[in-house]
């Protein structure tokens, strides 16, 4: 049975949320002399002299509308990379606790674990890039606080079997983090709708991929209200700037444009698969539910360098476990993809 109090870091249990200057006063006033801001204004056409809403409510209400979850179940971070760090700081006692990662997977889980002095237990994916359930079960002990599951997975591109993920959600007494950064490109349904079923579930998503806002730095975590309240205690009070909140809100109004790009990206992905698979330089293309392909080649280093010389950058993953000979290639515009295929065929 999942019990949030059992999983939380001891010192976090005792914390009260940081109270920012404006928390004590919730209404509107004509003179604000409470937060040591510059009352004259900002040296910009728009005034950014006042601190932003620390809880980003407007943005959360809009996201709630789009995602079909209450705003109280949403955490917004400075990219989902901040959500990853907040997860470690909420649940893992440095030097004592451990987390389970399933490589090859997204690198920030390991970076954040190391920064927070949390032991990593690696349970590699199987040869077909699925979860090794017996391996995960064997790796869990009383100090295992988090299991990170990336689906669709980076860098392999595939979605992980839903039944396997549900098995872990039902049986693990710690927190299961499902990173859905690439969910918009996937045939698989998001786990967001399962939040009421699993109190130990945290779903992460981001505006950096399908939404085209990587430079803004907006990532989300969806979880029970109790877990979100913990994140709100652990995060820095003003973790998302005013300009970011405003621009993200505006962007979320353009969902049709984004849906159009998602459709086009998926079409281009399928086209890229069919074109690359004709090339003798390409040995295998792994099935993708994301906006990139993992491509096994005859010579990853050689092709990587050959592409660099022509001003085309892909990600060389040939040193990554289970990815020998592989390049990770983002699906670009039709022109970019055609240029890439022509360049590889000339190698
Ligand atoms: N999760 C995965 C699986 C990713 O690939 C990435 C970015 N490469 C992130 C999270 C980080 O996203 P953000 O830009 O929101 O920090």
Coordinates of C-alpha atoms and ligand atoms in Angstrom, one line a residue:
X1 CA 0.0 0.0 0.0
X2 CA 1.3 3.4 -1.0
X3 CA 1.6 5.8 2.0
X4 CA 2.9 9.2 1.1
X5 CA 4.2 9.8 4.6
X6 CA 6.3 6.7 4.4
X7 CA 7.9 7.8 1.1
X8 CA 8.5 11.5 1.9
X9 CA 11.9 12.7 3.1
X10 CA 11.7 13.3 6.8
X11 CA 12.8 16.9 6.8
X12 CA 10.3 17.8 4.0
X13 CA 7.4 16.4 6.2
X14 CA 8.2 19.1 8.8
X15 CA 8.4 22.0 6.3
X16 CA 5.8 24.6 5.9
X17 CA 5.7 26.3 2.5
X18 CA 7.8 29.4 2.1
X19 CA 5.5 32.4 2.4
X20 CA 6.2 35.0 -0.2
X21 CA 5.7 38.7 0.4
X22 CA 2.3 38.8 -1.3
X23 CA 0.9 35.6 0.2
X24 CA -0.4 37.3 3.4
X25 CA -2.4 39.8 1.3
X26 CA -4.5 38.3 -1.4
X27 CA -6.5 41.2 -2.8
X28 CA -5.8 44.2 -5.0
X29 CA -4.1 47.4 -3.7
X30 CA -3.0 50.7 -5.2
X31 CA 0.5 50.9 -3.5
X32 CA 2.7 47.9 -3.0
X33 CA 5.7 48.4 -0.7
X34 CA 5.9 44.9 0.6
X35 CA 8.4 43.0 -1.7
X36 CA 11.3 45.4 -2.1
X37 CA 10.6 45.7 -5.9
X38 CA 11.4 48.8 -8.0
X39 CA 8.1 50.8 -7.8
X40 CA 9.3 53.1 -10.7
X41 CA 9.0 50.4 -13.3
X42 CA 11.3 48.3 -15.5
X43 CA 13.6 49.4 -18.3
X44 CA 11.4 47.5 -20.8
X45 CA 8.3 48.4 -22.8
X46 CA 6.4 45.9 -20.5
X47 CA 6.6 46.2 -16.8
X48 CA 8.2 43.2 -15.1
X49 CA 9.0 45.0 -11.9
X50 CA 6.5 43.0 -9.8
X51 CA 7.1 39.3 -8.8
X52 CA 5.0 36.8 -10.7
X53 CA 2.3 34.5 -9.3
X54 CA 4.3 31.8 -7.5
X55 CA 1.6 29.3 -8.2
X56 CA 1.0 30.2 -11.9
X57 CA -2.7 29.8 -11.5
X58 CA -3.8 31.3 -14.9
X59 CA -1.4 28.9 -16.7
X60 CA -2.6 26.0 -14.5
X61 CA -6.3 26.7 -15.3
X62 CA -5.5 26.7 -19.0
X63 CA -3.5 23.4 -18.8
X64 CA -6.3 21.9 -16.6
X65 CA -8.7 22.7 -19.4
X66 CA -6.6 21.1 -22.1
X67 CA -5.5 18.1 -20.1
X68 CA -8.7 17.3 -18.3
X69 CA -7.3 17.4 -14.7
X70 CA -8.0 19.9 -11.9
X71 CA -5.4 22.7 -11.6
X72 CA -4.6 21.5 -8.0
X73 CA -3.1 18.4 -9.6
X74 CA -0.6 20.4 -11.6
X75 CA 3.0 21.5 -10.8
X76 CA 4.8 23.7 -13.3
X77 CA 8.6 23.8 -13.4
X78 CA 11.4 25.6 -15.2
X79 CA 11.3 22.7 -17.8
X80 CA 10.5 19.2 -16.7
X81 CA 14.2 19.0 -15.7
X82 CA 13.2 21.1 -12.6
X83 CA 10.3 18.6 -11.9
X84 CA 12.9 15.8 -11.9
X85 CA 15.1 17.7 -9.4
X86 CA 12.0 18.5 -7.2
X87 CA 11.1 14.8 -7.2
X88 CA 14.6 13.9 -5.8
X89 CA 14.5 16.6 -3.2
X90 CA 10.9 15.7 -2.1
X91 CA 11.4 11.9 -1.7
X92 CA 15.1 10.9 -1.5
X93 CA 17.3 11.3 1.5
X94 CA 20.8 12.0 0.3
X95 CA 23.2 9.2 1.1
X96 CA 20.5 6.8 2.2
X97 CA 17.8 6.3 -0.5
X98 CA 17.9 4.8 -4.0
X99 CA 16.0 5.1 -7.3
X100 CA 15.5 2.8 -10.2
X101 CA 16.4 3.8 -13.8
X102 CA 15.9 1.7 -16.9
X103 CA 18.7 2.5 -19.4
X104 CA 19.0 3.4 -22.1
X105 CA 16.9 6.4 -21.1
X106 CA 16.9 10.1 -20.6
X107 CA 20.1 11.3 -19.0
X108 CA 18.8 13.9 -16.5
X109 CA 17.5 11.3 -14.1
X110 CA 21.0 10.1 -13.5
X111 CA 22.4 13.7 -13.3
X112 CA 19.8 14.7 -10.8
X113 CA 20.4 11.6 -8.7
X114 CA 24.1 12.3 -8.6
X115 CA 23.6 16.0 -7.7
X116 CA 21.3 14.9 -4.8
X117 CA 23.6 12.1 -3.7
X118 CA 21.0 9.4 -4.3
X119 CA 22.1 5.8 -5.3
X120 CA 21.1 4.7 -8.8
X121 CA 20.0 1.1 -9.4
X122 CA 20.0 0.4 -13.1
X123 CA 17.7 -2.2 -14.5
X124 CA 18.4 -2.2 -18.3
X125 CA 15.5 -2.5 -20.8
X126 CA 15.2 -5.9 -22.5
X127 CA 16.6 -6.4 -26.0
X128 CA 13.3 -5.2 -27.5
X129 CA 13.5 -2.0 -25.3
X130 CA 10.8 -3.0 -22.8
X131 CA 10.8 -3.0 -19.0
X132 CA 12.5 -6.0 -17.3
X133 CA 9.8 -6.6 -14.6
X134 CA 11.6 -9.4 -12.7
X135 CA 14.8 -7.2 -12.7
X136 CA 12.9 -4.2 -11.3
X137 CA 11.2 -6.3 -8.6
X138 CA 14.6 -7.7 -7.6
X139 CA 16.1 -4.2 -7.4
X140 CA 13.5 -2.7 -5.1
X141 CA 14.2 -2.5 -1.4
X142 CA 12.8 -0.5 1.6
X143 CA 14.9 2.6 0.5
X144 CA 13.7 2.6 -3.1
X145 CA 11.7 5.8 -3.4
X146 CA 11.3 6.4 -7.2
X147 CA 11.1 4.4 -10.4
X148 CA 11.6 6.5 -13.6
X149 CA 9.8 5.2 -16.6
X150 CA 10.2 7.2 -19.8
X151 CA 7.4 6.4 -22.4
X152 CA 7.9 7.0 -25.2
X153 CA 11.5 6.4 -24.2
X154 CA 14.4 8.6 -25.1
X155 CA 16.6 7.6 -27.0
X156 CA 14.9 4.4 -28.2
X157 CA 11.7 6.1 -29.3
X158 CA 9.3 3.3 -28.4
X159 CA 6.4 3.4 -26.0
X160 CA 6.7 0.9 -23.1
X161 CA 4.0 -1.8 -22.6
X162 CA 1.1 -0.3 -20.7
X163 CA 0.4 -3.5 -18.8
X164 CA 4.0 -3.6 -17.5
X165 CA 3.7 0.0 -16.3
X166 CA 0.4 -0.7 -14.6
X167 CA 1.9 -3.8 -12.9
X168 CA 4.6 -1.5 -11.4
X169 CA 2.0 1.1 -10.4
X170 CA -0.1 -1.5 -8.6
X171 CA 2.8 -3.2 -6.8
X172 CA 5.4 -0.6 -5.9
X173 CA 5.0 1.3 -2.6
X174 CA 7.2 4.2 -3.8
X175 CA 6.5 6.8 -6.5
X176 CA 6.3 5.8 -10.1
X177 CA 7.4 8.7 -12.5
X178 CA 6.2 8.4 -16.1
X179 CA 8.0 10.8 -18.3
X180 CA 5.7 11.6 -21.2
X181 CA 7.8 14.3 -22.9
X182 CA 7.0 12.7 -26.3
X183 CA 3.4 11.6 -25.6
X184 CA 1.9 13.9 -28.3
X185 CA 3.6 11.8 -31.0
X186 CA 2.5 8.5 -29.6
X187 CA -0.2 6.0 -30.4
X188 CA -0.3 5.3 -26.7
X189 CA -2.7 7.0 -24.3
X190 CA -1.3 9.3 -21.6
X191 CA -1.4 8.1 -18.0
X192 CA -2.8 11.4 -16.9
X193 CA -6.3 10.0 -16.8
X194 CA -5.1 7.3 -14.3
X195 CA -4.2 9.8 -11.6
X196 CA -7.3 9.0 -9.5
X197 CA -6.6 5.3 -9.7
X198 CA -2.9 5.4 -8.6
X199 CA -1.9 7.6 -5.7
X200 CA 1.8 6.9 -6.3
X201 CA 1.7 8.1 -9.9
X202 CA 3.5 11.2 -11.2
X203 CA 3.2 12.0 -14.9
X204 CA 5.6 14.5 -16.4
X205 CA 5.0 16.4 -19.7
X206 CA 6.7 19.4 -21.3
X207 CA 6.0 22.3 -23.6
X208 CA 9.5 21.8 -25.1
X209 CA 8.7 19.2 -27.7
X210 CA 5.3 19.2 -29.6
X211 CA 4.5 22.7 -28.3
X212 CA 7.7 24.1 -29.8
X213 CA 8.7 26.1 -26.6
X214 CA 12.0 24.5 -25.6
X215 CA 13.5 28.0 -25.0
X216 CA 10.7 29.1 -22.7
X217 CA 11.4 26.3 -20.1
X218 CA 8.0 25.0 -19.1
X219 CA 7.5 21.5 -17.8
X220 CA 4.6 20.0 -15.9
X221 CA 4.1 17.3 -13.4
X222 CA 0.6 15.9 -12.8
X223 CA 0.0 14.0 -9.5
X224 CA -2.4 13.8 -6.5
X225 CA -3.0 17.0 -4.7
X226 CA -1.0 15.7 -1.7
X227 CA 2.1 15.1 -3.9
X228 CA 1.7 18.5 -5.7
X229 CA 1.5 20.2 -2.2
X230 CA 4.8 18.6 -1.4
X231 CA 6.3 19.9 -4.7
X232 CA 5.0 23.4 -3.8
X233 CA 7.0 23.3 -0.6
X234 CA 10.2 22.1 -2.2
X235 CA 10.3 24.4 -5.3
X236 CA 11.8 27.9 -5.3
X237 CA 8.9 30.3 -4.8
X238 CA 9.2 32.1 -8.1
X239 CA 10.4 29.3 -10.3
X240 CA 8.5 30.3 -13.5
X241 CA 8.9 33.9 -14.6
X242 CA 6.1 36.3 -15.6
X243 CA 7.2 36.5 -19.3
X244 CA 7.3 32.7 -19.4
X245 CA 3.8 32.4 -17.8
X246 CA 2.3 34.9 -20.2
X247 CA 3.9 33.5 -23.4
X248 CA 3.0 29.9 -22.4
X249 CA -0.6 30.9 -21.8
X250 CA -0.7 32.6 -25.2
X251 CA 0.8 29.6 -26.9
X252 CA -1.7 27.2 -25.3
X253 CA -4.4 29.1 -27.1
X254 CA -2.9 27.9 -30.5
X255 CA -3.6 24.2 -30.0
X256 CA -4.8 23.8 -33.6
X257 CA -1.5 24.9 -35.1
X258 CA 0.3 22.5 -32.7
X259 CA -1.9 19.6 -33.6
X260 CA -1.2 20.3 -37.3
X261 CA 2.5 20.1 -36.6
X262 CA 2.1 16.9 -34.6
X263 CA 0.2 15.3 -37.6
X264 CA 2.9 16.5 -40.0
X265 CA 5.7 15.3 -37.8
X266 CA 4.2 11.8 -37.5
X267 CA 3.7 11.7 -41.3
X268 CA 7.3 12.9 -41.9
X269 CA 8.5 10.3 -39.3
X270 CA 6.9 7.5 -41.4
X271 CA 8.3 8.9 -44.6
X272 CA 11.7 9.1 -43.1
X273 CA 11.5 5.5 -42.0
X274 CA 10.6 4.4 -45.5
X275 CA 13.4 6.4 -47.1
X276 CA 16.1 5.6 -44.6
X277 CA 15.3 1.9 -44.7
X278 CA 16.3 1.8 -48.4
X279 CA 19.8 3.0 -47.7
X280 CA 22.6 0.4 -47.4
X281 CA 24.2 2.5 -44.7
X282 CA 21.2 1.8 -42.5
X283 CA 20.9 -1.6 -40.8
X284 CA 17.8 -1.1 -38.6
X285 CA 15.3 1.6 -37.7
X286 CA 13.6 1.0 -34.4
X287 CA 9.8 1.6 -34.1
X288 CA 9.2 5.1 -32.9
X289 CA 6.3 6.7 -31.0
X290 CA 8.2 10.0 -30.7
X291 CA 9.5 12.8 -32.9
X292 CA 12.9 11.1 -33.5
X293 CA 14.2 7.8 -34.8
X294 CA 16.9 5.5 -33.4
X295 CA 18.8 4.3 -36.4
X296 CA 21.4 1.5 -36.4
X297 CA 24.0 2.2 -39.1
X298 CA 27.1 0.5 -40.5
X299 CA 29.3 3.2 -38.9
X300 CA 27.8 5.7 -36.5
X301 CA 30.9 7.7 -35.8
X302 CA 31.8 7.9 -39.5
X303 CA 28.3 9.0 -40.5
X304 CA 28.0 11.4 -37.6
X305 CA 31.3 13.2 -38.7
X306 CA 30.3 13.1 -42.3
X307 CA 27.0 14.8 -41.5
X308 CA 28.7 17.4 -39.3
X309 CA 30.9 18.4 -42.2
X310 CA 27.7 19.2 -44.1
X311 CA 26.3 21.2 -41.3
X312 CA 23.8 18.5 -40.2
X313 CA 23.9 17.6 -36.5
X314 CA 22.3 14.4 -35.2
X315 CA 22.9 12.7 -31.9
X316 CA 25.5 10.0 -31.8
X317 CA 24.3 7.3 -29.3
X318 CA 26.7 4.6 -30.3
X319 CA 28.4 4.5 -26.9
X320 CA 25.0 4.1 -25.1
X321 CA 24.1 0.6 -23.7
X322 CA 22.1 -1.4 -26.3
X323 CA 22.6 1.3 -28.9
X324 CA 25.9 0.3 -30.5
X325 CA 26.0 1.8 -34.1
X326 CA 23.0 4.0 -33.4
X327 CA 22.3 7.6 -34.3
X328 CA 19.3 9.4 -32.8
X329 CA 17.7 11.6 -35.5
X330 CA 15.0 14.2 -34.8
X331 CA 12.3 14.4 -37.4
X332 CA 12.6 17.8 -39.0
X333 CA 10.8 19.7 -41.8
X334 CA 10.3 17.9 -45.1
X335 CA 13.2 19.8 -46.6
X336 CA 15.5 19.0 -43.6
X337 CA 14.6 15.3 -43.8
X338 CA 15.2 15.1 -47.5
X339 CA 18.6 16.8 -47.1
X340 CA 19.5 14.4 -44.3
X341 CA 18.5 11.3 -46.4
X342 CA 20.5 12.6 -49.4
X343 CA 23.5 13.3 -47.1
X344 CA 23.5 9.8 -45.5
X345 CA 23.1 8.1 -48.9
X346 CA 26.3 9.9 -50.0
X347 CA 28.4 8.3 -47.2
Ligands
LIG1 N1 12.2 14.1 -20.5 C1 12.7 13.6 -21.7 C2 12.4 12.2 -22.0 C3 13.4 14.4 -22.5 O1 13.9 13.9 -23.7 C4 13.6 15.8 -22.2 C5 14.4 16.7 -23.1 N2 15.3 16.2 -24.0 C6 13.1 16.3 -21.0 C7 12.3 15.4 -20.2 C8 13.3 17.7 -20.6 O2 12.4 18.5 -21.0 P1 12.3 20.0 -20.5 O3 12.8 20.8 -21.7 O4 10.9 20.3 -20.2 O5 13.2 20.2 -19.4

